[in-house]
Short mmCIF file of C-alpha atoms and ligand atoms in Angstrom, two decimals:
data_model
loop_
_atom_site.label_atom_id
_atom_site.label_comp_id
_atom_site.label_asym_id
_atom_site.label_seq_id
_atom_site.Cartn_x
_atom_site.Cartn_y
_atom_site.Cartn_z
CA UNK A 28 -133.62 -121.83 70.15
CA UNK A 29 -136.95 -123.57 70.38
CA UNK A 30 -138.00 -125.26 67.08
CA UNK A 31 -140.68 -127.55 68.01
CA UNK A 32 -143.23 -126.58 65.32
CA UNK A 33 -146.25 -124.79 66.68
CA UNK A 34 -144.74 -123.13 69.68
CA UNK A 35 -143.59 -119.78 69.91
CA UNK A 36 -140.82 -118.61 71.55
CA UNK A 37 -140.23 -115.03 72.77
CA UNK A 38 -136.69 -113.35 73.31
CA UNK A 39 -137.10 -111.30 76.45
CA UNK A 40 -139.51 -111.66 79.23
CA UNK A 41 -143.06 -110.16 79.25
CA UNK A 42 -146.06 -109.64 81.26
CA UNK A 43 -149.53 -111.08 79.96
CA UNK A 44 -152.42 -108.85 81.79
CA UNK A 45 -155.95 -109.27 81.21
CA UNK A 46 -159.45 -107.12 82.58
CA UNK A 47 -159.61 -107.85 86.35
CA UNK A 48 -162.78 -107.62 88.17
CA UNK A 49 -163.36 -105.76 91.29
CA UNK A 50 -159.64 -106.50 93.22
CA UNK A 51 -159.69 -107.09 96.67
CA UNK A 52 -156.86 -108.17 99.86
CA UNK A 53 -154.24 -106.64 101.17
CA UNK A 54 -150.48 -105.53 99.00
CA UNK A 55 -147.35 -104.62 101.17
CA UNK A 56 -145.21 -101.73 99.72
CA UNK A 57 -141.98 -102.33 99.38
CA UNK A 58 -138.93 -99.85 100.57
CA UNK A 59 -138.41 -96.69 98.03
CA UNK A 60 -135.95 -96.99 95.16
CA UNK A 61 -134.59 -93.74 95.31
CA UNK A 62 -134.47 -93.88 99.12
CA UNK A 63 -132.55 -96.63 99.49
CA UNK A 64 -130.11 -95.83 96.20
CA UNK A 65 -129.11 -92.49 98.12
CA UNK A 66 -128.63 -94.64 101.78
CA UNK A 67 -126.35 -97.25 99.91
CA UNK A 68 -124.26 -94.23 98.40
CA UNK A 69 -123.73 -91.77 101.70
CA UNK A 70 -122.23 -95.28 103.26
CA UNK A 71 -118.88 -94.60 100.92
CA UNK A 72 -118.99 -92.04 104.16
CA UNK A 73 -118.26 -93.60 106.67
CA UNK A 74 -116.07 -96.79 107.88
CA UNK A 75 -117.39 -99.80 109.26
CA UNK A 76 -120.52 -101.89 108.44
CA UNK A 77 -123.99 -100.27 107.82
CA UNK A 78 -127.17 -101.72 107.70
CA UNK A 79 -130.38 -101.06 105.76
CA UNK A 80 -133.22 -102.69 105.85
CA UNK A 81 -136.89 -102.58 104.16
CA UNK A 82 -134.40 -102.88 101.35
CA UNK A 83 -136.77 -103.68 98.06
CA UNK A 84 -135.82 -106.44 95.76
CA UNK A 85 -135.40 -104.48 92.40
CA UNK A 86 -132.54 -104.68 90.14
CA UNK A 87 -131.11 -100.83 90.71
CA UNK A 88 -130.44 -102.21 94.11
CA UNK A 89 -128.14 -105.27 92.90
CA UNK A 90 -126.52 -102.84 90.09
CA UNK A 91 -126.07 -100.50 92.66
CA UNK A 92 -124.37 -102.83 94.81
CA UNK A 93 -122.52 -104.04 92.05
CA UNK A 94 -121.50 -100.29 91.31
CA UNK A 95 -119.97 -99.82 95.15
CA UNK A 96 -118.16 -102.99 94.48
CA UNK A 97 -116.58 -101.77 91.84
CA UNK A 98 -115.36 -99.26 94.36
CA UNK A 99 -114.60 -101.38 97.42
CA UNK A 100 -116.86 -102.12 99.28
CA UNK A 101 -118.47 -105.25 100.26
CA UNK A 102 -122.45 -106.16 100.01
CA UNK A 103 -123.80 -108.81 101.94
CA UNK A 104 -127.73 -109.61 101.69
CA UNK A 105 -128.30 -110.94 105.32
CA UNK A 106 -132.18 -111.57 104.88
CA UNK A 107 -134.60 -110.04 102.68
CA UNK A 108 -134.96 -106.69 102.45
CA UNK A 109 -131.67 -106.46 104.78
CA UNK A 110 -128.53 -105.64 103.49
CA UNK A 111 -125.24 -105.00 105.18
CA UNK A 112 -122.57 -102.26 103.54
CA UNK A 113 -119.32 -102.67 104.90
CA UNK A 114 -116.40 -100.05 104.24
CA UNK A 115 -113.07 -100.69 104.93
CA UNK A 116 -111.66 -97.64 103.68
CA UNK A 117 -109.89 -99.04 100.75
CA UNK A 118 -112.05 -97.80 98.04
CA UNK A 119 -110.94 -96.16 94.85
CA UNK A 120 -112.93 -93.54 93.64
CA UNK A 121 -113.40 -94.55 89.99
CA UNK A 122 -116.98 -95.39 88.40
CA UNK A 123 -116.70 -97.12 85.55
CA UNK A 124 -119.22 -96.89 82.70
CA UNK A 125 -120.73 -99.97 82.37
CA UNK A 126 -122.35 -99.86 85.36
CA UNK A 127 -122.93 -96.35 85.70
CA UNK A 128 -124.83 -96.15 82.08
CA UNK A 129 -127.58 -98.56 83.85
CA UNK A 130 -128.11 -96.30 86.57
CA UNK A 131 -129.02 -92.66 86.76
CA UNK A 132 -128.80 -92.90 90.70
CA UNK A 133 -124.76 -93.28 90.43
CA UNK A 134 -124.38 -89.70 90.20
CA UNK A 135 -125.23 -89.95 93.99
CA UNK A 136 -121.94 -91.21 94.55
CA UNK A 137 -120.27 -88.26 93.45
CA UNK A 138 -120.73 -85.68 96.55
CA UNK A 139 -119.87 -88.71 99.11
CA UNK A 140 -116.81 -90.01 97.27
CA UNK A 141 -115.68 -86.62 96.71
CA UNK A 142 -116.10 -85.11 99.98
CA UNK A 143 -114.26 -88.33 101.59
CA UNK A 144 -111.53 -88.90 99.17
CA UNK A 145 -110.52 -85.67 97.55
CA UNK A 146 -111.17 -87.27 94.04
CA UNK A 147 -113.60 -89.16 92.24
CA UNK A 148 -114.01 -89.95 88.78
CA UNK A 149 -117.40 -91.19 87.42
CA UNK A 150 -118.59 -92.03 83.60
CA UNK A 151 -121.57 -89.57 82.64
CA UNK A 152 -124.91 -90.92 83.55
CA UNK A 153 -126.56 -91.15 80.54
CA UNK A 154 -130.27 -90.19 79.98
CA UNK A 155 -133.49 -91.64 80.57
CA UNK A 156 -135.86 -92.82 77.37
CA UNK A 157 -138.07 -89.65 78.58
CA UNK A 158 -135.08 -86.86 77.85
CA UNK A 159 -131.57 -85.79 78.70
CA UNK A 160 -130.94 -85.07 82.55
CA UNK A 161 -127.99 -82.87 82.91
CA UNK A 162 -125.46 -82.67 86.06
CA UNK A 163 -124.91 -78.84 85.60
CA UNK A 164 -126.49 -78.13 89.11
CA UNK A 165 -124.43 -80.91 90.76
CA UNK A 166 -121.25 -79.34 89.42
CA UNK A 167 -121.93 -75.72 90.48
CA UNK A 168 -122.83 -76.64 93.47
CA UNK A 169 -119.54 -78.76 94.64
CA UNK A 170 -117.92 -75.85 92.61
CA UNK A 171 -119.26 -73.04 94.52
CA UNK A 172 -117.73 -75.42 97.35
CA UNK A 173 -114.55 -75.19 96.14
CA UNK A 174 -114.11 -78.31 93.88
CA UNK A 175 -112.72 -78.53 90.56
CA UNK A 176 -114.35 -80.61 87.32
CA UNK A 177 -112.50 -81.98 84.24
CA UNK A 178 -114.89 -83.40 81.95
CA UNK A 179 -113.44 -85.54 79.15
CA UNK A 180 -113.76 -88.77 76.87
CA UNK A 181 -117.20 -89.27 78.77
CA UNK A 182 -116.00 -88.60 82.28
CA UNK A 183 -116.44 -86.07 85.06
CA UNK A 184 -113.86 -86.10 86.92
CA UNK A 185 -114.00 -83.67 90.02
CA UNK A 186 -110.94 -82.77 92.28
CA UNK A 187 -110.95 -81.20 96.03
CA UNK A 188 -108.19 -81.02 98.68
CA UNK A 189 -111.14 -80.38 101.27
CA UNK A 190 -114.77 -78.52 100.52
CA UNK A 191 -115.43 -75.65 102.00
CA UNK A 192 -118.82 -74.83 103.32
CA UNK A 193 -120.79 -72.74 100.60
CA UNK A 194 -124.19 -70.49 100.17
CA UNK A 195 -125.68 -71.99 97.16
CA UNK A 196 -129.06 -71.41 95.68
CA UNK A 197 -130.67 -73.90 93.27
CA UNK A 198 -132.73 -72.29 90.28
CA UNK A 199 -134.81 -75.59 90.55
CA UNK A 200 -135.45 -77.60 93.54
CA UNK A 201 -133.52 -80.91 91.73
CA UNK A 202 -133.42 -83.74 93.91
CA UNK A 203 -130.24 -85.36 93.04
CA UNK A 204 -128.73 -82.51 92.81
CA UNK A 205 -129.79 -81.61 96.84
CA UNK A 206 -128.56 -84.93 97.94
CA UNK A 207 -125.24 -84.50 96.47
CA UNK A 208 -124.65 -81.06 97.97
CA UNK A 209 -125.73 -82.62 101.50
CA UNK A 210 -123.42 -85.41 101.33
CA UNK A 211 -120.74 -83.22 100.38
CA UNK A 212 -121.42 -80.58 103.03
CA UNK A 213 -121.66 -82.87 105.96
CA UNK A 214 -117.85 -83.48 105.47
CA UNK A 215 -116.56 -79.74 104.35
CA UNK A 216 -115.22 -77.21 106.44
CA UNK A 217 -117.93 -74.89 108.00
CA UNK A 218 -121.11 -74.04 106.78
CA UNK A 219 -123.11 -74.90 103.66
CA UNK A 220 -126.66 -73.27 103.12
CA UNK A 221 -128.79 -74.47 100.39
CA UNK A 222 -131.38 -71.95 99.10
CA UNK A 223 -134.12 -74.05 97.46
CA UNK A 224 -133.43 -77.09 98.09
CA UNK A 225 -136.14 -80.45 97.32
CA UNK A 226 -138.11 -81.48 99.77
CA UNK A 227 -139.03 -85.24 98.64
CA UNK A 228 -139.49 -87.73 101.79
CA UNK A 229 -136.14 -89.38 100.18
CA UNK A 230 -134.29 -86.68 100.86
CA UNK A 231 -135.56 -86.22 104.37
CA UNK A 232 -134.88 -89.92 104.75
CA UNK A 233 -131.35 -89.24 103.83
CA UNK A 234 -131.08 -86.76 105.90
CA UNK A 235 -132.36 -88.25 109.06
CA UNK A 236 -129.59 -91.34 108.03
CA UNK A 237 -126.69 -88.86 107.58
CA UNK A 238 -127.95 -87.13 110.87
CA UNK A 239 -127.91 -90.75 112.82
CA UNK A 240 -124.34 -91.41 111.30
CA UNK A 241 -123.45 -87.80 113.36
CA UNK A 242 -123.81 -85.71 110.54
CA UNK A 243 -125.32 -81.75 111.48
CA UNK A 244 -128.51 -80.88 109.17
CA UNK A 245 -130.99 -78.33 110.08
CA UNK A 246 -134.16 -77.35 108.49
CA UNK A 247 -134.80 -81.26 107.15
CA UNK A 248 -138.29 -80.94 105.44
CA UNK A 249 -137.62 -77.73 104.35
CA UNK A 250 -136.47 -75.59 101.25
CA UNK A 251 -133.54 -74.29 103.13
CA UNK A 252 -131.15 -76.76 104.76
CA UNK A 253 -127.87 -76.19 106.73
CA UNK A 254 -124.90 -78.18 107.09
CA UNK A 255 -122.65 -77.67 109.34
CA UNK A 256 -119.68 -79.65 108.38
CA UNK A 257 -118.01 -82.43 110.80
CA UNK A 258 -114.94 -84.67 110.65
CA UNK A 259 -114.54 -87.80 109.16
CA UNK A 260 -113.94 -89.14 112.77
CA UNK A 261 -117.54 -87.62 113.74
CA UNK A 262 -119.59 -90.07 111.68
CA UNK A 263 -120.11 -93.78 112.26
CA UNK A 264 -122.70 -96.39 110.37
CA UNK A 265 -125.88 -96.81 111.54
CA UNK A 266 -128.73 -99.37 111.05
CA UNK A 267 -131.53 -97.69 109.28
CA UNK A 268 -134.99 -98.25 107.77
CA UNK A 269 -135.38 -97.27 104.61
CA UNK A 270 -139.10 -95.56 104.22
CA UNK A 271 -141.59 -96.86 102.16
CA UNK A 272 -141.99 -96.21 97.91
CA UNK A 273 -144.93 -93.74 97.51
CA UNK A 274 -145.02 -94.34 93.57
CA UNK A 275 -145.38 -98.20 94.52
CA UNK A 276 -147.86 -97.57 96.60
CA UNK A 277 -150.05 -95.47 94.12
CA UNK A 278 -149.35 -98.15 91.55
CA UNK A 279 -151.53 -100.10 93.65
CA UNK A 280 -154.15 -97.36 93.87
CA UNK A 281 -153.91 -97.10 90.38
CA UNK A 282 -154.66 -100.50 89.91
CA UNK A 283 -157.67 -100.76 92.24
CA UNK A 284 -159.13 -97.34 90.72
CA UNK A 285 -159.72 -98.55 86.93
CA UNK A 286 -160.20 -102.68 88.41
CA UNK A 287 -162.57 -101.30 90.89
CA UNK A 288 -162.47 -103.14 94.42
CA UNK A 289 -160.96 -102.64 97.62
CA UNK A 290 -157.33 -103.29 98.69
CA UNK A 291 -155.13 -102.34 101.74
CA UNK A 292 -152.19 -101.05 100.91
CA UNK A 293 -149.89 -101.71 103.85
CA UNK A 294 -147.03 -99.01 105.20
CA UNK A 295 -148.48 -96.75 102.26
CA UNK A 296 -148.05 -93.00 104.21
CA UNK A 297 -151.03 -90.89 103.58
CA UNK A 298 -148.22 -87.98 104.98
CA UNK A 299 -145.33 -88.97 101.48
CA UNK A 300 -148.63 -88.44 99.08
CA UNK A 301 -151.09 -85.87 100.63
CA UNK A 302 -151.80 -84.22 97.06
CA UNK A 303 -151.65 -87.07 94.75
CA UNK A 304 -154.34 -88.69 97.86
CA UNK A 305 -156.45 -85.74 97.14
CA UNK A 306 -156.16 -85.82 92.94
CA UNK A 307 -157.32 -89.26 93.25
CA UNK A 308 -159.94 -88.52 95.71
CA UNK A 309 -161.38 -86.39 92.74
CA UNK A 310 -161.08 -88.76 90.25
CA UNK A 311 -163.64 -90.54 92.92
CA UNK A 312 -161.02 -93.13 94.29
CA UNK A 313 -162.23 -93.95 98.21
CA UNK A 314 -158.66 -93.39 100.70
CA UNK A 315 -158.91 -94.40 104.12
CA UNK A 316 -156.03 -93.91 106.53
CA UNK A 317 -155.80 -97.07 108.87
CA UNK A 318 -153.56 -98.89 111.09
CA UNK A 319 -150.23 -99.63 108.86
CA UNK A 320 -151.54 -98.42 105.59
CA UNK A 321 -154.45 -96.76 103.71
CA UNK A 322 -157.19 -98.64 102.31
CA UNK A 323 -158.50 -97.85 99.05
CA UNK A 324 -161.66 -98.55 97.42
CA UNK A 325 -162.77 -97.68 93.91
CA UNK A 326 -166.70 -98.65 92.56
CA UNK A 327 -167.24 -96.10 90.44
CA UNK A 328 -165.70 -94.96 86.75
CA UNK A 329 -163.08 -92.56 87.61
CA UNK A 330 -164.02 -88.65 87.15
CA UNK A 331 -161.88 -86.10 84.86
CA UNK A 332 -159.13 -84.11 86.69
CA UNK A 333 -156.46 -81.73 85.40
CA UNK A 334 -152.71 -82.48 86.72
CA UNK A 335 -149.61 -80.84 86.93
CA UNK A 336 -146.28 -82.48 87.59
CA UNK A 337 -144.20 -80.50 90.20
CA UNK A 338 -141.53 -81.05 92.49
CA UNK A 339 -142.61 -82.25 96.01
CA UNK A 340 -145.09 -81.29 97.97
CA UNK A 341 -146.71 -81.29 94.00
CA UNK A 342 -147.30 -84.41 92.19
CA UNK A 343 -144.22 -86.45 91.33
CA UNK A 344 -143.61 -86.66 87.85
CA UNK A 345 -143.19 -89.99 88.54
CA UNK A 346 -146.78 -90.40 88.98
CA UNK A 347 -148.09 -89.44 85.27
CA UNK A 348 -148.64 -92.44 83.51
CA UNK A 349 -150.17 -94.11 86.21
CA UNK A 350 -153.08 -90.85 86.23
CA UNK A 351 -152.65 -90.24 82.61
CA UNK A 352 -154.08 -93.96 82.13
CA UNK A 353 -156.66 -93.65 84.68
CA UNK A 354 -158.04 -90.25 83.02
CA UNK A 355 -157.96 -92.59 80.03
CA UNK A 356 -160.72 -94.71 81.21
CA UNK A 357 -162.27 -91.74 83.17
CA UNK A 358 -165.85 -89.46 82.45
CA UNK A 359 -164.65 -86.52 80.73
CA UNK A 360 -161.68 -84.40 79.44
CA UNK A 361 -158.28 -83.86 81.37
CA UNK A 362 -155.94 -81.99 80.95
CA UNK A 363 -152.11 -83.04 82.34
CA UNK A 364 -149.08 -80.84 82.28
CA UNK A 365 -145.05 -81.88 82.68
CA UNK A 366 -143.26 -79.44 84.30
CA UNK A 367 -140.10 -81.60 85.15
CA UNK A 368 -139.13 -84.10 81.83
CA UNK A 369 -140.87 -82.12 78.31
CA UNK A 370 -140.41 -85.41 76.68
CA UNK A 371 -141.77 -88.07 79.05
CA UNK A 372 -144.54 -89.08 77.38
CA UNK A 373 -143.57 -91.80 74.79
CA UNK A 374 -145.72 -94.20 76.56
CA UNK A 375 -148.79 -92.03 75.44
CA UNK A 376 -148.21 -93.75 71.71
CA UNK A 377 -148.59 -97.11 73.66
CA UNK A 378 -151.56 -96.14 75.54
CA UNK A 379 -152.89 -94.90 72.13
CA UNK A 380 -152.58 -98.17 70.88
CA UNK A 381 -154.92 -99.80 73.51
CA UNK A 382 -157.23 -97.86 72.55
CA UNK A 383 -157.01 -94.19 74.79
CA UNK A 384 -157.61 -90.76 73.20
CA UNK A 385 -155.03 -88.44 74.24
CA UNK A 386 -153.42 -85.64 72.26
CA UNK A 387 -149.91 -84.23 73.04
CA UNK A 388 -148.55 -80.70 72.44
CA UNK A 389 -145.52 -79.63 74.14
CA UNK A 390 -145.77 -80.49 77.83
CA UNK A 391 -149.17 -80.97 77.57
CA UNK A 392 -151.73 -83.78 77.00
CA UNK A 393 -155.13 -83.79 76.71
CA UNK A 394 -157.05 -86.86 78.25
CA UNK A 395 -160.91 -87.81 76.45
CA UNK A 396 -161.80 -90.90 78.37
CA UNK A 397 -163.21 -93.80 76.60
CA UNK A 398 -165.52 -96.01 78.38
CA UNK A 399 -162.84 -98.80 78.32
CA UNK A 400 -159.44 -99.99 76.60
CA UNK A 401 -158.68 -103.02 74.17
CA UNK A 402 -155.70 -105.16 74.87
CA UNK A 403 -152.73 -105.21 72.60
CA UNK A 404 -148.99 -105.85 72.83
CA UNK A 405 -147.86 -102.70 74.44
CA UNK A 406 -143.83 -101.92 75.26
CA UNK A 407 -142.52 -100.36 78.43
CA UNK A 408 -140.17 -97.66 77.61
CA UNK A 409 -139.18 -97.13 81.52
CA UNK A 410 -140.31 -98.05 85.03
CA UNK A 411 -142.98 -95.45 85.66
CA UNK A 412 -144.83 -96.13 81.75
CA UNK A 413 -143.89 -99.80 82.19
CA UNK A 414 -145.99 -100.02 85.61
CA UNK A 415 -149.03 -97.73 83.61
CA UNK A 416 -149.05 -100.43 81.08
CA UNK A 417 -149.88 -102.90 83.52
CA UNK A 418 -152.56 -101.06 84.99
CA UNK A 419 -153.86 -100.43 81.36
CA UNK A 420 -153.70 -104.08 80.80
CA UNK A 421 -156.45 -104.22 84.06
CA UNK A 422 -159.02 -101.87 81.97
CA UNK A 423 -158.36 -103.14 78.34
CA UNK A 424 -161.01 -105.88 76.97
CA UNK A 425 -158.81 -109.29 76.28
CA UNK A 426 -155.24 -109.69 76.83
CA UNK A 427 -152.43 -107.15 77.19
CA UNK A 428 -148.99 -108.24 76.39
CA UNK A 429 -146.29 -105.90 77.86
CA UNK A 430 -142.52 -106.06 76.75
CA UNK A 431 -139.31 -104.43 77.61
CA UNK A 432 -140.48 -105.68 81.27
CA UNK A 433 -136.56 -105.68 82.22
CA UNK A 434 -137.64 -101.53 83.04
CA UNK A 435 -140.59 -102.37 85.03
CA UNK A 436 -138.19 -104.97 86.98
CA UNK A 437 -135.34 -101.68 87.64
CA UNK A 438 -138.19 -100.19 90.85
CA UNK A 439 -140.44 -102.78 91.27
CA UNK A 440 -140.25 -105.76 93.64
CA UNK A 441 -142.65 -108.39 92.08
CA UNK A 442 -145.41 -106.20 90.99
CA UNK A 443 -146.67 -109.15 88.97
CA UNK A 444 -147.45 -111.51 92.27
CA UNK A 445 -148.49 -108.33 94.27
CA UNK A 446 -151.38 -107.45 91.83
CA UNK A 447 -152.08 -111.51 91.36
CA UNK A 448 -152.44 -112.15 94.95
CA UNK A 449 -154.95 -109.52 95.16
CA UNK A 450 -156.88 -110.80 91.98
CA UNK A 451 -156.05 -109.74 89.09
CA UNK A 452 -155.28 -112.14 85.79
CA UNK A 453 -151.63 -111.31 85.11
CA UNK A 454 -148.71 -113.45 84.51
CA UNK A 455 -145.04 -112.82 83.56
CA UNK A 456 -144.21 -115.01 80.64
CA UNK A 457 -139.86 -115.92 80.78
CA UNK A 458 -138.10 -116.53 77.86
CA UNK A 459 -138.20 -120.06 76.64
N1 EPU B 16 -131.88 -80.93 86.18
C1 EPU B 16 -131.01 -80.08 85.55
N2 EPU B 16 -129.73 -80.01 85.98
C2 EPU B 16 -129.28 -80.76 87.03
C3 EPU B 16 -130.17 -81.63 87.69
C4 EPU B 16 -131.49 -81.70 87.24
O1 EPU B 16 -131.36 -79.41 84.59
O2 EPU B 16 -128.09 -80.65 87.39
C5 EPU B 16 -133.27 -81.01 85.70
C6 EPU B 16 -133.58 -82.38 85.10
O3 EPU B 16 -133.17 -82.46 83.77
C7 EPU B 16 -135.08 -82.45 85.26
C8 EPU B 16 -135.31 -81.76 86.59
O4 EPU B 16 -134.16 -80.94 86.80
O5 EPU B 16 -135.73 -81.76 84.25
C9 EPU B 16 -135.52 -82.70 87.76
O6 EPU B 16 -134.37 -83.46 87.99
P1 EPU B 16 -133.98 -84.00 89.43
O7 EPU B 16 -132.52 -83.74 89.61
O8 EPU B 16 -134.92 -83.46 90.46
O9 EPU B 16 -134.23 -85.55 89.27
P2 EPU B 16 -133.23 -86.75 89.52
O10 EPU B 16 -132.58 -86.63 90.84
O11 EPU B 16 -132.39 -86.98 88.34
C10 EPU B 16 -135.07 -88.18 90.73
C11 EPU B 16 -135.63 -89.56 90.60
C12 EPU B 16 -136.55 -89.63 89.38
C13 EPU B 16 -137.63 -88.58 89.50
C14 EPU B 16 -137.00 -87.19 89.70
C15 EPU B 16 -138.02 -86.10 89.93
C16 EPU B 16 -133.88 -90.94 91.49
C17 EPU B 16 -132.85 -91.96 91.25
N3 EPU B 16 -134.56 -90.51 90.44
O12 EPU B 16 -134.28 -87.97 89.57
O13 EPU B 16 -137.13 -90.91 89.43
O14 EPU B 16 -138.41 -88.59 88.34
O15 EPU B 16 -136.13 -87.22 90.84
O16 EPU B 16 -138.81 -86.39 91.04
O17 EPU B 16 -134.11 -90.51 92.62
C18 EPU B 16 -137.79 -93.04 88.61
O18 EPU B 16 -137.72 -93.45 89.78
O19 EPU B 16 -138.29 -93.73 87.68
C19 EPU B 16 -137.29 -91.70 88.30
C20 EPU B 16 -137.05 -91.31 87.07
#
């Protein structure tokens, strides 16, 4: 404990952002979190060593390694960004909660483990701050596939001598829930046909790994995939690159469009975020496709738009904060709608507190801009609202202090030196 009189000290980490002029050079996006989550998972597949790169440094990836440590295998880091996943076979099939309760993305190991080892048994993955997220797809699915489910004391455990190919139709197109099902179909018996099915570039990414490692997946891109099931012998690891993170790379955009400025956002793909491209093309943002990235200019305040979150080709939920606090600072009235997560949008109380007029109902807010923010101490309740904050921070007069920065530090690979190297006044203040 620090007791020299006169200094402060704080207990967790925290970011210090203040109003950034016009922003201007050139930010690299990192690979996707829940790309590369997925890729680490399907290598419980497959024996041998696989190899990912464009692997982003963000602490799901070490707690996912961590998590398929816990189950056998072993994680080297070879370089940055590359990572090498080596499977013996000699993994046992049990997740245990600690690690799993920091980590939605563990339920991904359920369809590989169970597909490969007859067996797995995996702690519940808890909610998010933004609502519960329920596994009742995941089970049906693997059930209508011929596995059986025991849940108890906290646990799912799921049991299956060998799947059997399946016709399954989602009522929702849940991403999770479609990567399971195609991890578990590549190694059943026969056929598997999923009615429905996301669409995400993750999951095509997944797909064209799985498909490299000799797995048989038609219809990738699509709502309706097919699986035709091979043996164990039939796949073998692969070296793949993971693609890039589109909600990184519209932090960025965000950033530029209430700073103002011009930035290239490098390996940003105009072809992951055609719609969200074109909402922020309304809101008057400037996006230029060119050679390895977009460039994106802003010089202008931002124009009302109405949103609505849907599953992909829509806008990601996952990019709501970051346009709820541009409408914030933006001419006019919006009007956003969640369609995925009802209660994701506790952040709206912090944006409220620097100073932004929105009103919730339901699934609904409704944006007023104000002409600009006012800095306070703001807290980020998970990645997505923690990354808003920090654009907030850019359009709120004086200094922004963000906590609970350990969320923000879950998907992002140094978002604080990526938006000071292209100007902005923002610092990340350690414990001390
Ligand atoms: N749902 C069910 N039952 C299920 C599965 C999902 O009711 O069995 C519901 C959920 O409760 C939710 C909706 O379906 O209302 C969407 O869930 P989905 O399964 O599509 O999401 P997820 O796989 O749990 C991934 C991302 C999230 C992102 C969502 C939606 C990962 C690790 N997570 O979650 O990302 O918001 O898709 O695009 O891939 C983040 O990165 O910060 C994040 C939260």
């Amino acid at each position: 404990m620090n007791t020299t009189p006169g200094r402060s000290t704080i207990a967790e980490a925290a970011i210090s952002v203040r109003r950034t002029g016009p922003l201007s050079g050139q930010v690299k996006v990192p690979g996707a979190k829940n790309s590369v989550l997925k890729l680490m998972a399907a290598s419980l597949m497959t024996d041998g060593t696989t190899h990912l790169s464009n692997v982003p440094g963000i602490v799901d990836v070490e707690i996912m390694s961590e998590l398929l440590t816990a189950l056998g295998m072993r994680i080297e880091t070879l370089s940055p960004g590359v990572m090498s996943l080596t499977n013996t076979g000699a993994i046992t099939p049990v997740a245990p909660y600690e690690l799993v309760e920091k980590i939605r993305a563990s339920i991904n190991v359920l369809g590989p483990l169970l597909a490969r080892f007859g067996h797995v048994r995996l702690a519940l993955p808890g909610g998010d701050d933004f609502g519960a997220r329920p596994i009742d797809m995941h089970i049906a699915g693997l059930e209508a596939m011929g596995a059986t489910f025991k849940i108890s004391h906290g646990d799912v455990e799921a049991f299956a001598d060998r799947l059997h190919g399946a016709d399954i139709a989602f009522d929702f197109p849940s991403v999770g829930a479609t990567e399971n099902i195609v991890m578990a179909a590549v190694l059943a018996d026969g056929v598997t046909r999923i009615n429905n099915a996301a669409r995400e570039p993750e999951i095509i990414d997944l797909c064209e790994f799985l498909i490299a490692m000799g797995a048989q997946i038609l219809g990738v891109g699509t709502a309706r995939l097919e699986i035709i099931g091979v043996g164990r012998d039939d796949l073998r690891p692969v070296s793949h690159v993971t693609i890039p993170d589109r909600i990184q790379a519209a932090t960025y955009m965000a950033a530029v469009a209430v700073a103002g400025g011009e930035i290239l956002i490098t390996d940003a793909r105009r072809d992951h975020m055609e719609v969200v491209l074109t909402r922020f093309g309304d809101m008057g943002c400037q996006i230029d496709s060119v050679e390895g990235g977009l460039r994106v200019s802003a010089n202008e305040r931002l124009r009302s738009t109405d949103v609505a979150t849907l599953p992909y080709p829509g806008i990601a939920t996952d990019y709501k904060p970051l346009m709820i606090t541009m409408l914030s600072v933006a001419e006019g009235v919006s009007i956003v709608t969640e369609n995925l997560y009802p209660g994701r949008f506790r952040y709206v109380e912090e944006l409220q507190r620097l100073g932004a007029d929105i009103r919730t109902s339901g699934h609904h807010a409704v944006v007023r801009g104000v002409p600009r923010l006012s800095g306070a101490p703001v807290r980020a309740h998970d990645i997505r609202a923690g990354a808003a904050m920090v654009v907030a921070g850019l359009a709120a007069e004086g200094e922004t202090t963000i906590s609970g920065i350990h969320h923000i530090d879950r998907g992002y690979e140094d978002l604080v030196g990526r938006l000071a190297s292209v100007g902005a006044e923002i610092t990340r203040i350690d414990p001390g």
